[in-house]
Coordinates of C-alpha atoms in Angstrom, one line a residue:
Chain A
X1 CA 46.5 48.9 -1.1
X2 CA 44.9 48.1 2.3
X3 CA 47.2 47.0 5.1
X4 CA 46.8 43.3 5.6
X5 CA 48.9 43.1 8.8
X6 CA 50.0 45.5 11.5
X7 CA 53.4 44.1 11.9
X8 CA 55.2 41.5 9.8
X9 CA 58.5 39.8 10.9
X10 CA 60.8 38.4 8.2
X11 CA 63.1 35.9 9.7
X12 CA 65.8 35.4 7.0
X13 CA 66.3 38.1 4.3
X14 CA 67.9 36.3 1.3
X15 CA 66.4 36.1 -2.2
X16 CA 62.9 35.1 -1.0
X17 CA 62.8 37.1 2.2
X18 CA 64.0 40.2 0.5
X19 CA 61.6 39.8 -2.4
X20 CA 58.7 39.5 0.1
X21 CA 60.0 42.6 1.9
X22 CA 60.1 44.6 -1.3
X23 CA 56.6 43.5 -2.2
X24 CA 55.2 44.4 1.3
X25 CA 56.7 47.9 1.0
X26 CA 55.7 48.4 -2.6
X27 CA 52.1 47.4 -1.9
X28 CA 51.8 48.8 1.6
X29 CA 50.7 45.6 3.1
X30 CA 51.9 46.3 6.7
X31 CA 52.3 49.2 9.1
X32 CA 55.7 47.9 10.1
X33 CA 58.2 45.3 8.9
X34 CA 60.9 43.8 11.2
X35 CA 63.8 42.2 9.4
X36 CA 66.0 39.6 11.1
X37 CA 69.1 37.8 10.0
X38 CA 71.6 36.0 12.2
X39 CA 74.4 37.4 10.0
X40 CA 75.5 40.9 10.9
X41 CA 76.6 41.5 7.3
X42 CA 73.3 40.4 5.8
X43 CA 71.3 42.5 8.2
X44 CA 73.5 45.6 7.5
X45 CA 72.9 45.1 3.8
X46 CA 69.2 44.7 4.3
X47 CA 69.2 48.0 6.2
X48 CA 71.2 49.7 3.4
X49 CA 68.6 48.5 1.0
X50 CA 65.8 49.8 3.2
X51 CA 64.0 46.5 3.2
X52 CA 62.3 47.0 6.6
X53 CA 61.5 49.4 9.4
X54 CA 63.3 47.6 12.2
X55 CA 66.4 45.3 12.1
X56 CA 67.7 42.7 14.6
X57 CA 70.0 39.7 14.6
X58 CA 67.6 38.1 17.1
X59 CA 64.7 36.1 15.6
X60 CA 63.1 36.0 19.0
X61 CA 63.2 39.7 19.3
X62 CA 61.9 40.2 15.7
X63 CA 58.7 38.2 16.2
X64 CA 57.5 39.9 19.4
X65 CA 54.7 42.1 18.0
X66 CA 54.3 40.3 14.7
X67 CA 50.9 39.3 13.3
X68 CA 52.6 37.5 10.5
X69 CA 56.0 35.8 10.8
X70 CA 57.6 34.6 7.5
X71 CA 60.6 32.2 8.1
X72 CA 62.8 32.2 5.0
X73 CA 65.9 30.2 6.0
X74 CA 67.5 27.0 4.7
X75 CA 65.2 24.2 5.7
X76 CA 67.9 22.6 8.0
X77 CA 67.6 25.7 10.2
X78 CA 63.8 25.7 10.6
X79 CA 63.8 23.7 13.9
X80 CA 66.3 26.1 15.5
X81 CA 64.4 29.1 14.4
X82 CA 61.1 27.6 15.7
X83 CA 62.7 26.9 19.1
X84 CA 64.1 30.4 19.3
X85 CA 60.9 32.3 18.4
X86 CA 58.3 30.1 20.2
X87 CA 58.1 31.8 23.5
X88 CA 57.8 35.3 21.9
X89 CA 55.1 34.5 19.4
X90 CA 51.9 36.7 19.9
X91 CA 48.6 34.7 20.4
X92 CA 46.8 34.8 17.1
X93 CA 49.9 35.3 15.0
X94 CA 50.3 33.5 11.7
X95 CA 53.7 31.7 11.3
X96 CA 54.6 30.5 7.9
X97 CA 57.7 29.5 6.0
X98 CA 58.9 29.3 2.4
X99 CA 61.0 26.1 2.6
X100 CA 61.3 23.7 -0.3
X101 CA 60.5 20.6 1.8
X102 CA 57.4 20.4 3.9
X103 CA 57.4 17.2 5.8
X104 CA 60.7 18.0 7.4
X105 CA 59.8 21.6 8.2
X106 CA 56.6 20.5 9.8
X107 CA 58.4 17.9 11.9
X108 CA 61.0 20.5 13.0
X109 CA 58.7 23.5 13.6
X110 CA 55.2 22.2 14.6
X111 CA 56.2 20.8 18.0
X112 CA 57.5 24.2 19.1
X113 CA 54.4 26.2 18.1
X114 CA 52.4 27.4 21.2
X115 CA 48.6 27.0 21.2
X116 CA 46.8 30.0 19.7
X117 CA 49.5 30.5 17.1
X118 CA 48.5 29.6 13.5
X119 CA 51.3 27.6 11.9
X120 CA 50.7 27.3 8.1
X121 CA 53.7 25.9 6.2
X122 CA 54.1 27.3 2.7
X123 CA 56.3 27.2 -0.4
X124 CA 56.4 29.8 -3.1
X125 CA 57.5 28.0 -6.3
X126 CA 59.8 30.8 -7.4
X127 CA 63.4 31.6 -7.2
X128 CA 66.5 32.4 -9.3
X129 CA 70.1 31.3 -9.4
X130 CA 71.1 34.3 -7.3
X131 CA 71.0 34.5 -3.5
X132 CA 71.2 37.1 -0.7
X133 CA 69.3 40.3 0.1
X134 CA 70.4 42.0 -3.1
X135 CA 69.0 39.2 -5.3
X136 CA 65.4 39.9 -4.3
X137 CA 63.0 41.8 -6.6
X138 CA 59.5 42.9 -7.1
X139 CA 57.7 40.5 -9.5
X140 CA 59.5 37.3 -8.4
X141 CA 56.2 35.7 -7.3
X142 CA 54.0 37.0 -10.2
X143 CA 52.3 34.2 -12.1
X144 CA 54.0 31.6 -9.9
X145 CA 52.3 29.1 -7.7
X146 CA 52.5 29.1 -3.9
X147 CA 51.7 25.8 -2.2
X148 CA 50.3 25.9 1.3
X149 CA 50.4 22.6 3.3
X150 CA 48.2 23.4 6.3
X151 CA 47.9 21.0 9.2
X152 CA 44.5 19.3 9.8
X153 CA 43.6 21.6 12.7
X154 CA 44.5 24.9 10.8
X155 CA 42.1 27.8 11.3
X156 CA 40.3 28.7 8.1
X157 CA 40.3 32.4 8.7
X158 CA 44.1 32.4 9.2
X159 CA 44.6 30.3 6.1
X160 CA 42.4 32.7 4.1
X161 CA 44.5 35.6 5.3
X162 CA 47.7 34.0 4.3
X163 CA 46.3 33.0 0.9
X164 CA 45.2 36.6 0.3
X165 CA 48.7 37.8 1.2
X166 CA 50.3 35.5 -1.4
X167 CA 47.7 36.4 -4.0
X168 CA 48.5 40.1 -3.4
X169 CA 52.1 39.3 -4.2
X170 CA 50.9 37.9 -7.6
X171 CA 50.9 34.2 -6.8
X172 CA 48.3 31.6 -7.4
X173 CA 47.7 29.5 -4.3
X174 CA 47.2 25.8 -3.9
X175 CA 46.7 23.6 -0.9
X176 CA 48.5 20.3 -0.7
X177 CA 49.2 17.5 1.6
X178 CA 52.8 17.9 2.9
X179 CA 53.8 14.4 1.8
X180 CA 52.5 14.9 -1.7
X181 CA 54.2 18.3 -1.9
X182 CA 57.5 16.6 -1.2
X183 CA 57.0 14.0 -3.9
X184 CA 55.9 16.7 -6.5
X185 CA 58.8 18.9 -5.6
X186 CA 61.3 16.0 -5.7
X187 CA 60.6 15.6 -9.4
X188 CA 59.9 19.2 -10.5
X189 CA 62.7 20.8 -8.5
X190 CA 65.0 18.7 -6.4
X191 CA 65.9 16.1 -9.0
X192 CA 66.5 18.8 -11.7
X193 CA 68.9 20.6 -9.4
X194 CA 70.7 17.5 -8.4
X195 CA 71.1 16.4 -12.0
X196 CA 72.3 19.9 -13.0
X197 CA 74.9 20.0 -10.2
X198 CA 76.0 16.5 -11.1
X199 CA 76.5 17.1 -14.8
X200 CA 78.4 20.2 -14.2
X201 CA 80.6 18.3 -11.7
X202 CA 81.2 15.5 -14.3
X203 CA 82.2 18.1 -16.9
X204 CA 84.6 19.7 -14.4
X205 CA 86.3 16.4 -13.7
X206 CA 87.2 15.4 -17.3
X207 CA 90.8 14.9 -18.3
X208 CA 90.3 14.7 -22.1
X209 CA 88.2 17.9 -22.4
X210 CA 89.5 21.1 -20.7
X211 CA 87.4 23.4 -18.6
X212 CA 88.1 26.1 -21.1
X213 CA 86.5 24.0 -23.9
X214 CA 83.5 23.3 -21.7
X215 CA 83.0 27.0 -21.2
X216 CA 83.7 28.0 -24.8
X217 CA 81.2 25.6 -26.3
X218 CA 78.6 25.6 -23.6
X219 CA 76.0 27.3 -25.7
X220 CA 75.4 23.9 -27.3
X221 CA 73.4 22.7 -24.3
X222 CA 75.6 22.6 -21.2
X223 CA 75.0 26.2 -20.2
X224 CA 71.3 25.5 -19.6
X225 CA 72.3 23.3 -16.6
X226 CA 74.7 25.8 -15.1
X227 CA 72.0 28.1 -14.0
X228 CA 70.4 25.6 -11.6
X229 CA 73.9 24.4 -10.6
X230 CA 74.7 28.0 -9.5
X231 CA 72.0 28.0 -6.9
X232 CA 72.7 28.5 -3.3
X233 CA 74.7 25.5 -2.0
X234 CA 73.5 25.7 1.6
X235 CA 69.9 25.8 0.6
X236 CA 70.3 22.8 -1.7
X237 CA 72.4 20.7 0.7
X238 CA 69.6 21.1 3.2
X239 CA 66.9 20.2 0.6
X240 CA 68.8 17.0 -0.2
X241 CA 69.1 16.1 3.4
X242 CA 65.5 16.9 4.3
X243 CA 63.6 15.3 1.4
X244 CA 65.7 12.2 1.3
X245 CA 63.1 9.5 0.7
X246 CA 61.3 11.2 -2.2
X247 CA 64.6 12.3 -3.8
X248 CA 66.1 8.8 -3.6
X249 CA 62.9 7.4 -5.2
X250 CA 63.1 9.9 -8.1
X251 CA 66.8 9.3 -8.5
X252 CA 66.2 5.6 -8.8
X253 CA 63.6 6.1 -11.5
X254 CA 65.8 8.6 -13.3
X255 CA 68.7 6.2 -13.3
X256 CA 66.6 3.3 -14.4
X257 CA 65.3 5.3 -17.4
X258 CA 68.8 6.5 -18.2
X259 CA 70.0 2.9 -18.3
X260 CA 67.2 2.1 -20.7
X261 CA 68.3 5.0 -22.9
X262 CA 71.9 4.1 -22.7
X263 CA 71.2 0.6 -23.8
X264 CA 69.2 1.9 -26.8
X265 CA 72.2 4.0 -27.8
X266 CA 74.6 1.1 -27.4
X267 CA 72.5 -1.2 -29.5
X268 CA 71.6 1.5 -32.1
X269 CA 67.9 1.3 -31.4
X270 CA 66.9 4.5 -33.1
X271 CA 63.1 4.0 -32.7
X272 CA 63.3 3.9 -28.9
X273 CA 65.3 7.2 -29.0
X274 CA 62.9 8.8 -31.5
X275 CA 59.9 7.8 -29.4
X276 CA 61.2 9.4 -26.2
X277 CA 62.6 12.5 -28.0
X278 CA 59.1 13.1 -29.6
X279 CA 57.1 12.6 -26.4
X280 CA 59.1 15.2 -24.5
X281 CA 58.4 18.0 -26.9
X282 CA 54.7 18.0 -25.9
X283 CA 55.5 18.7 -22.3
X284 CA 57.4 21.9 -23.1
X285 CA 54.4 23.1 -25.2
X286 CA 52.1 22.5 -22.2
X287 CA 54.4 24.5 -19.9
X288 CA 54.4 27.4 -22.3
X289 CA 50.6 27.2 -22.7
X290 CA 50.3 27.2 -18.9
X291 CA 52.3 30.5 -18.7
X292 CA 55.1 28.8 -16.8
X293 CA 57.8 29.5 -19.3
X294 CA 58.4 31.9 -22.2
X295 CA 57.9 30.7 -25.8
X296 CA 60.7 33.0 -26.9
X297 CA 63.6 31.2 -28.5
X298 CA 66.3 30.2 -26.1
X299 CA 64.4 31.5 -23.0
X300 CA 64.6 34.9 -24.6
X301 CA 68.4 35.1 -24.4
X302 CA 68.8 36.1 -28.0
X303 CA 66.3 38.9 -27.6
X304 CA 68.3 40.1 -24.6
X305 CA 71.6 39.7 -26.5
X306 CA 70.4 41.9 -29.4
X307 CA 69.7 44.9 -27.0
Chain B
X1 CA 79.6 43.6 -48.1
X2 CA 81.8 42.0 -50.8
X3 CA 80.5 38.8 -52.4
X4 CA 82.5 35.9 -51.1
X5 CA 81.1 33.3 -53.4
X6 CA 79.3 33.3 -56.8
X7 CA 76.9 30.6 -56.0
X8 CA 76.1 28.9 -52.7
X9 CA 74.0 25.7 -52.5
X10 CA 72.3 25.0 -49.2
X11 CA 71.4 21.3 -48.9
X12 CA 68.8 21.2 -46.1
X13 CA 67.0 24.3 -45.0
X14 CA 66.0 23.8 -41.4
X15 CA 67.0 26.0 -38.4
X16 CA 70.6 26.1 -39.4
X17 CA 70.3 26.1 -43.1
X18 CA 67.7 28.8 -43.1
X19 CA 69.7 31.0 -40.7
X20 CA 72.7 30.7 -43.0
X21 CA 70.4 31.6 -45.9
X22 CA 69.1 34.7 -44.1
X23 CA 72.7 35.8 -43.3
X24 CA 73.9 35.4 -46.9
X25 CA 71.1 37.5 -48.2
X26 CA 71.4 40.1 -45.4
X27 CA 75.1 40.5 -45.9
X28 CA 75.2 40.0 -49.7
X29 CA 77.7 37.2 -49.6
X30 CA 76.8 35.4 -52.8
X31 CA 75.4 36.3 -56.3
X32 CA 73.0 33.4 -56.2
X33 CA 71.7 30.9 -53.5
X34 CA 70.2 27.6 -54.4
X35 CA 68.1 26.0 -51.7
X36 CA 67.4 22.3 -51.7
X37 CA 65.3 20.1 -49.5
X38 CA 64.0 16.7 -50.2
X39 CA 60.7 17.6 -48.6
X40 CA 58.3 19.4 -50.9
X41 CA 56.6 21.2 -48.0
X42 CA 59.8 22.5 -46.6
X43 CA 61.0 23.7 -50.0
X44 CA 57.8 25.5 -50.6
X45 CA 58.0 27.2 -47.2
X46 CA 61.6 28.2 -47.9
X47 CA 60.4 29.7 -51.2
X48 CA 57.6 31.6 -49.4
X49 CA 60.2 33.0 -47.0
X50 CA 62.3 34.0 -49.9
X51 CA 65.4 32.3 -48.5
X52 CA 67.1 31.7 -51.9
X53 CA 67.2 32.4 -55.6
X54 CA 66.6 28.9 -56.9
X55 CA 64.8 26.0 -55.3
X56 CA 65.0 22.2 -56.0
X57 CA 64.2 19.0 -54.3
X58 CA 67.3 17.5 -55.8
X59 CA 70.5 18.0 -53.9
X60 CA 72.4 16.8 -57.0
X61 CA 70.8 19.5 -59.1
X62 CA 71.4 22.1 -56.4
X63 CA 75.2 21.8 -56.2
X64 CA 75.9 21.9 -59.9
X65 CA 77.3 25.5 -60.1
X66 CA 78.0 26.0 -56.5
X67 CA 81.3 27.3 -55.2
X68 CA 80.2 26.6 -51.7
X69 CA 77.9 23.7 -50.6
X70 CA 76.6 23.7 -47.1
X71 CA 75.0 20.4 -46.0
X72 CA 72.6 21.0 -43.1
X73 CA 70.8 17.7 -42.6
X74 CA 70.5 15.2 -39.7
X75 CA 73.9 13.5 -39.4
X76 CA 72.5 10.1 -40.3
X77 CA 71.6 11.5 -43.8
X78 CA 75.1 12.8 -44.6
X79 CA 76.3 9.8 -46.4
X80 CA 73.3 9.6 -48.7
X81 CA 73.6 13.4 -49.5
X82 CA 77.3 13.0 -50.3
X83 CA 76.6 10.1 -52.6
X84 CA 73.9 12.0 -54.3
X85 CA 75.9 15.2 -54.9
X86 CA 79.3 13.8 -55.6
X87 CA 79.2 13.5 -59.4
X88 CA 77.8 17.1 -59.8
X89 CA 80.3 18.9 -57.6
X90 CA 82.3 21.6 -59.4
X91 CA 86.1 21.3 -59.3
X92 CA 87.4 23.7 -56.7
X93 CA 84.1 23.8 -54.8
X94 CA 84.1 23.9 -51.0
X95 CA 81.8 21.4 -49.4
X96 CA 81.1 21.8 -45.7
X97 CA 78.5 20.6 -43.3
X98 CA 77.1 21.7 -39.9
X99 CA 76.6 18.3 -38.2
X100 CA 77.0 17.8 -34.5
X101 CA 79.2 14.7 -34.9
X102 CA 82.3 14.9 -37.0
X103 CA 84.0 11.4 -37.0
X104 CA 80.8 9.8 -38.4
X105 CA 80.2 12.6 -40.9
X106 CA 83.7 12.3 -42.3
X107 CA 83.4 8.6 -42.5
X108 CA 80.2 9.0 -44.4
X109 CA 81.0 11.8 -46.7
X110 CA 84.8 11.8 -47.4
X111 CA 84.9 8.6 -49.5
X112 CA 82.4 10.2 -52.0
X113 CA 84.3 13.5 -52.4
X114 CA 85.9 13.7 -55.9
X115 CA 89.5 15.0 -56.2
X116 CA 89.7 18.8 -56.6
X117 CA 86.8 19.4 -54.3
X118 CA 87.6 20.8 -50.8
X119 CA 85.7 18.9 -48.2
X120 CA 85.9 20.8 -44.8
X121 CA 83.6 19.5 -42.1
X122 CA 82.3 22.1 -39.7
X123 CA 80.0 22.6 -36.8
X124 CA 78.5 25.9 -35.7
X125 CA 77.9 25.7 -31.9
X126 CA 74.5 27.4 -32.2
X127 CA 70.9 26.4 -32.2
X128 CA 67.6 26.7 -30.5
X129 CA 64.8 24.4 -29.4
X130 CA 62.9 25.2 -32.6
X131 CA 63.4 23.6 -36.0
X132 CA 62.4 24.0 -39.6
X133 CA 62.9 26.9 -42.1
X134 CA 60.7 29.3 -40.0
X135 CA 63.0 28.8 -37.0
X136 CA 66.0 30.4 -38.6
X137 CA 67.0 34.0 -37.8
X138 CA 69.8 36.5 -38.4
X139 CA 72.1 36.6 -35.4
X140 CA 72.0 32.9 -34.5
X141 CA 75.7 32.5 -35.0
X142 CA 76.8 35.9 -33.5
X143 CA 79.3 35.4 -30.7
X144 CA 79.1 31.6 -31.0
X145 CA 82.0 29.3 -31.9
X146 CA 82.2 27.4 -35.1
X147 CA 84.5 24.4 -35.1
X148 CA 86.1 23.2 -38.3
X149 CA 87.6 19.7 -38.4
X150 CA 89.7 19.8 -41.6
X151 CA 91.3 16.7 -42.9
X152 CA 95.1 16.6 -43.0
X153 CA 95.3 17.2 -46.8
X154 CA 92.9 20.2 -46.6
X155 CA 93.8 23.2 -48.9
X156 CA 94.8 26.2 -46.7
X157 CA 93.2 28.8 -49.1
X158 CA 89.9 26.9 -49.1
X159 CA 90.0 26.7 -45.3
X160 CA 90.7 30.4 -45.0
X161 CA 87.7 31.2 -47.2
X162 CA 85.4 29.1 -45.2
X163 CA 86.7 30.6 -42.0
X164 CA 86.1 34.1 -43.3
X165 CA 82.5 33.0 -44.3
X166 CA 81.7 31.9 -40.7
X167 CA 83.4 35.0 -39.3
X168 CA 81.2 37.2 -41.5
X169 CA 78.2 35.4 -39.9
X170 CA 79.5 36.6 -36.5
X171 CA 81.2 33.4 -35.4
X172 CA 84.5 32.8 -33.9
X173 CA 86.3 29.9 -35.6
X174 CA 88.3 27.1 -34.1
X175 CA 90.1 24.2 -35.8
X176 CA 89.9 20.8 -34.0
X177 CA 90.7 17.2 -34.5
X178 CA 87.4 15.3 -35.4
X179 CA 87.9 12.8 -32.6
X180 CA 88.5 15.5 -30.0
X181 CA 85.5 17.4 -31.3
X182 CA 83.3 14.4 -30.7
X183 CA 84.5 14.0 -27.1
X184 CA 84.0 17.8 -26.4
X185 CA 80.6 17.8 -27.9
X186 CA 79.6 14.6 -26.1
X187 CA 80.0 16.4 -22.8
X188 CA 78.9 20.0 -23.6
X189 CA 76.0 19.1 -25.9
X190 CA 75.0 15.5 -26.4
X191 CA 75.0 14.4 -22.7
X192 CA 73.0 17.5 -21.7
X193 CA 70.4 16.8 -24.3
X194 CA 70.1 13.1 -23.4
X195 CA 69.8 13.9 -19.7
X196 CA 67.2 16.5 -20.4
X197 CA 65.2 14.1 -22.6
X198 CA 65.5 11.5 -19.9
X199 CA 64.4 13.6 -16.9
X200 CA 61.4 14.9 -18.9
X201 CA 60.5 11.3 -19.7
X202 CA 60.9 10.2 -16.1
X203 CA 58.5 13.0 -15.0
X204 CA 56.0 12.0 -17.7
X205 CA 55.9 8.5 -16.4
X206 CA 55.2 9.0 -12.7
X207 CA 52.0 7.7 -11.2
X208 CA 52.1 9.6 -7.9
X209 CA 52.6 13.0 -9.5
X210 CA 50.3 14.1 -12.3
X211 CA 51.4 15.7 -15.5
X212 CA 49.4 18.7 -14.7
X213 CA 51.4 19.1 -11.4
X214 CA 54.7 18.8 -13.3
X215 CA 53.6 21.6 -15.6
X216 CA 52.1 23.9 -12.9
X217 CA 55.2 23.8 -10.7
X218 CA 57.8 23.5 -13.4
X219 CA 59.3 27.0 -12.7
X220 CA 61.0 25.4 -9.7
X221 CA 63.7 23.9 -12.0
X222 CA 62.1 21.3 -14.3
X223 CA 61.3 23.8 -17.0
X224 CA 65.0 24.5 -17.7
X225 CA 65.3 21.0 -19.0
X226 CA 62.3 21.1 -21.2
X227 CA 63.9 23.5 -23.6
X228 CA 66.6 21.0 -24.6
X229 CA 64.1 18.2 -24.5
X230 CA 62.0 20.0 -27.1
X231 CA 64.8 19.9 -29.7
X232 CA 64.4 18.1 -33.0
X233 CA 63.9 14.4 -32.4
X234 CA 65.4 13.2 -35.7
X235 CA 68.5 15.3 -35.3
X236 CA 69.0 14.0 -31.8
X237 CA 68.3 10.4 -32.6
X238 CA 71.0 10.6 -35.3
X239 CA 73.5 12.3 -32.9
X240 CA 73.0 9.5 -30.4
X241 CA 73.6 6.9 -33.0
X242 CA 76.5 8.6 -34.6
X243 CA 78.6 9.6 -31.6
X244 CA 78.0 6.4 -29.7
X245 CA 81.4 5.8 -28.1
X246 CA 82.0 9.2 -26.8
X247 CA 78.4 9.5 -25.5
X248 CA 78.5 6.1 -23.8
X249 CA 81.8 7.2 -22.0
X250 CA 80.2 10.4 -20.8
X251 CA 77.1 8.6 -19.7
X252 CA 79.1 6.2 -17.7
X253 CA 81.0 9.0 -15.9
X254 CA 77.8 10.9 -15.3
X255 CA 76.1 7.8 -13.8
X256 CA 79.1 7.1 -11.6
X257 CA 79.1 10.6 -10.3
X258 CA 75.4 10.4 -9.7
X259 CA 75.7 7.2 -7.7
X260 CA 78.3 9.0 -5.5
X261 CA 75.9 11.9 -5.0
X262 CA 73.0 9.5 -4.3
X263 CA 75.0 7.7 -1.7
X264 CA 75.9 11.1 0.0
X265 CA 72.2 11.9 0.1
X266 CA 71.3 8.4 1.5
X267 CA 73.9 8.6 4.3
X268 CA 73.3 12.3 5.0
X269 CA 76.8 13.4 4.1
X270 CA 76.1 17.1 3.8
X271 CA 79.8 18.1 3.4
X272 CA 80.1 16.1 0.1
X273 CA 76.9 17.8 -1.2
X274 CA 78.0 21.2 -0.1
X275 CA 81.5 20.8 -1.8
X276 CA 80.0 19.8 -5.1
X277 CA 77.3 22.5 -5.0
X278 CA 79.9 25.2 -4.3
X279 CA 82.3 24.1 -7.0
X280 CA 79.7 24.2 -9.8
X281 CA 78.9 27.9 -9.1
X282 CA 82.3 29.0 -10.4
X283 CA 81.7 27.4 -13.8
X284 CA 78.6 29.4 -14.5
X285 CA 80.5 32.6 -13.6
X286 CA 83.2 31.6 -16.2
X287 CA 80.6 31.0 -18.8
X288 CA 79.0 34.4 -18.3
X289 CA 82.5 36.0 -18.3
X290 CA 83.3 34.3 -21.6
X291 CA 80.1 35.8 -23.1
X292 CA 78.5 32.4 -23.6
X293 CA 75.5 33.1 -21.4
X294 CA 73.6 36.1 -20.0
X295 CA 74.1 37.1 -16.4
X296 CA 70.5 38.3 -16.3
X297 CA 68.4 36.5 -13.7
X298 CA 66.7 33.4 -15.0
X299 CA 68.2 33.6 -18.5
X300 CA 66.5 37.0 -18.8
X301 CA 63.0 35.4 -18.6
X302 CA 61.8 37.8 -15.9
X303 CA 62.9 40.8 -18.0
X304 CA 60.9 39.4 -20.9
X305 CA 57.9 38.7 -18.6
X306 CA 57.8 42.3 -17.4
X307 CA 57.4 43.7 -21.0

């Protein structure tokens, strides 16, 4: 495939950064890739995995010659990274990120961006419950959406270039207003993670039911939540702190709805329960039809088990 | 394999009943299997699938010669089935069920059981998001636990026979007190389903985020909940109505914990969030080590996608 950039700098080389690195190499999208992590151990591992061409613990150093800079760090670290790299950014360079919150990332990074640099925030809607450079793989972005939240003044050519980059990685690309992005993600991603973490915590705290029982019988439903609840704790702490308003709104709605359901259970109102339980089936069908989940029984677990 | 029973009657032939039917035939566990469903359409489909040897819409008729009767109906229907079959049960027959609540099933069924019949309530901890006779398959019970909640007077030989039956289907078998079963299942199964139904309902009701957005971006977490929320609505309505006390207790704890988390988010208490998000990771590891979930990324979805 044709090279899309001369030099790409990857600031942060966890699950997302390392998946991007593998895709760039696999598809030959850049002449040179510089990998940066502030952790020595992570950087060493990235080097062992051969994820880039150059390696440095200095983000400032990493971005020097880059035409594309991809910042893949917990959203709470975006501001510090922006401040660190600002002076070394090449005029005409595209700077993007992969953070799960966009309003906060823009507030943290945009003020540092020098004129002539194209800052285009982004968010690939892809991930797994694993983290770190070993967790990345080719195909992570395939068939998944990537949302760009460009600022009003964003250069169209730069945006088109970044869009092509994500499309080459297999993504479908959408533009969105940052505030709307944060609301959408609060319901489709942040609330589900918080609920999953919460229910696993509740189960862990019980006195009448042992942890060993929770584990043994988890196939009856509970285990589905444990995948999200095994996600990277730093990433998710930051998401909670950086999309507070939208998350609190969704939490309030969720709790309100749960109180309604709880009341129906207490008073034995089977019709209310049946109505909700019927309505929710249709949404899964739509998700499968949209190619955003497998229709295989049990997420395909049984098929994997039989191998 | 040696025949374990002369005649088995399956009352109810949905996901669980039809999986049992397939296993019996596959492993040659009975000379004859009678399938019963009160729905003509379901019975016809069971016949097309060749799930049994005889078919009837009358549960009373079905159990006449049976040495083993397996009742696989929504728990709200257990009492009616027991009343219907009672007079026709053969002395020495084993009657079991597969219901997700045990206290209520015992209260509904036990009073109808004639002397000389061995009533041993049971609950295979296995299932999928699909329902009906087509949804069953061989292997559903493999590696999964089956909980028996025998009554104090239960005959040991009959219990051993039923245990062997489930073990032949691939299950590991545990005995448990019915009340404890209902508490354990409230946290590992009933609460997760209720929470999943609830969050899918909350998302469906939003004004600021469209349903199409929820579907498009569901891979960021939401889709994990939609599998449980696509489960059979009648079965789950009945579970909610028939394990009310334990469910209400678990809901209260869950909501309390969620309020604590919500407060940490509102006040920016990152340490509290980080602590919980770290603790929950260990539970997933234990579930994987116990063989109750796959360690494959994303439940193995990606591996399935690549095929």
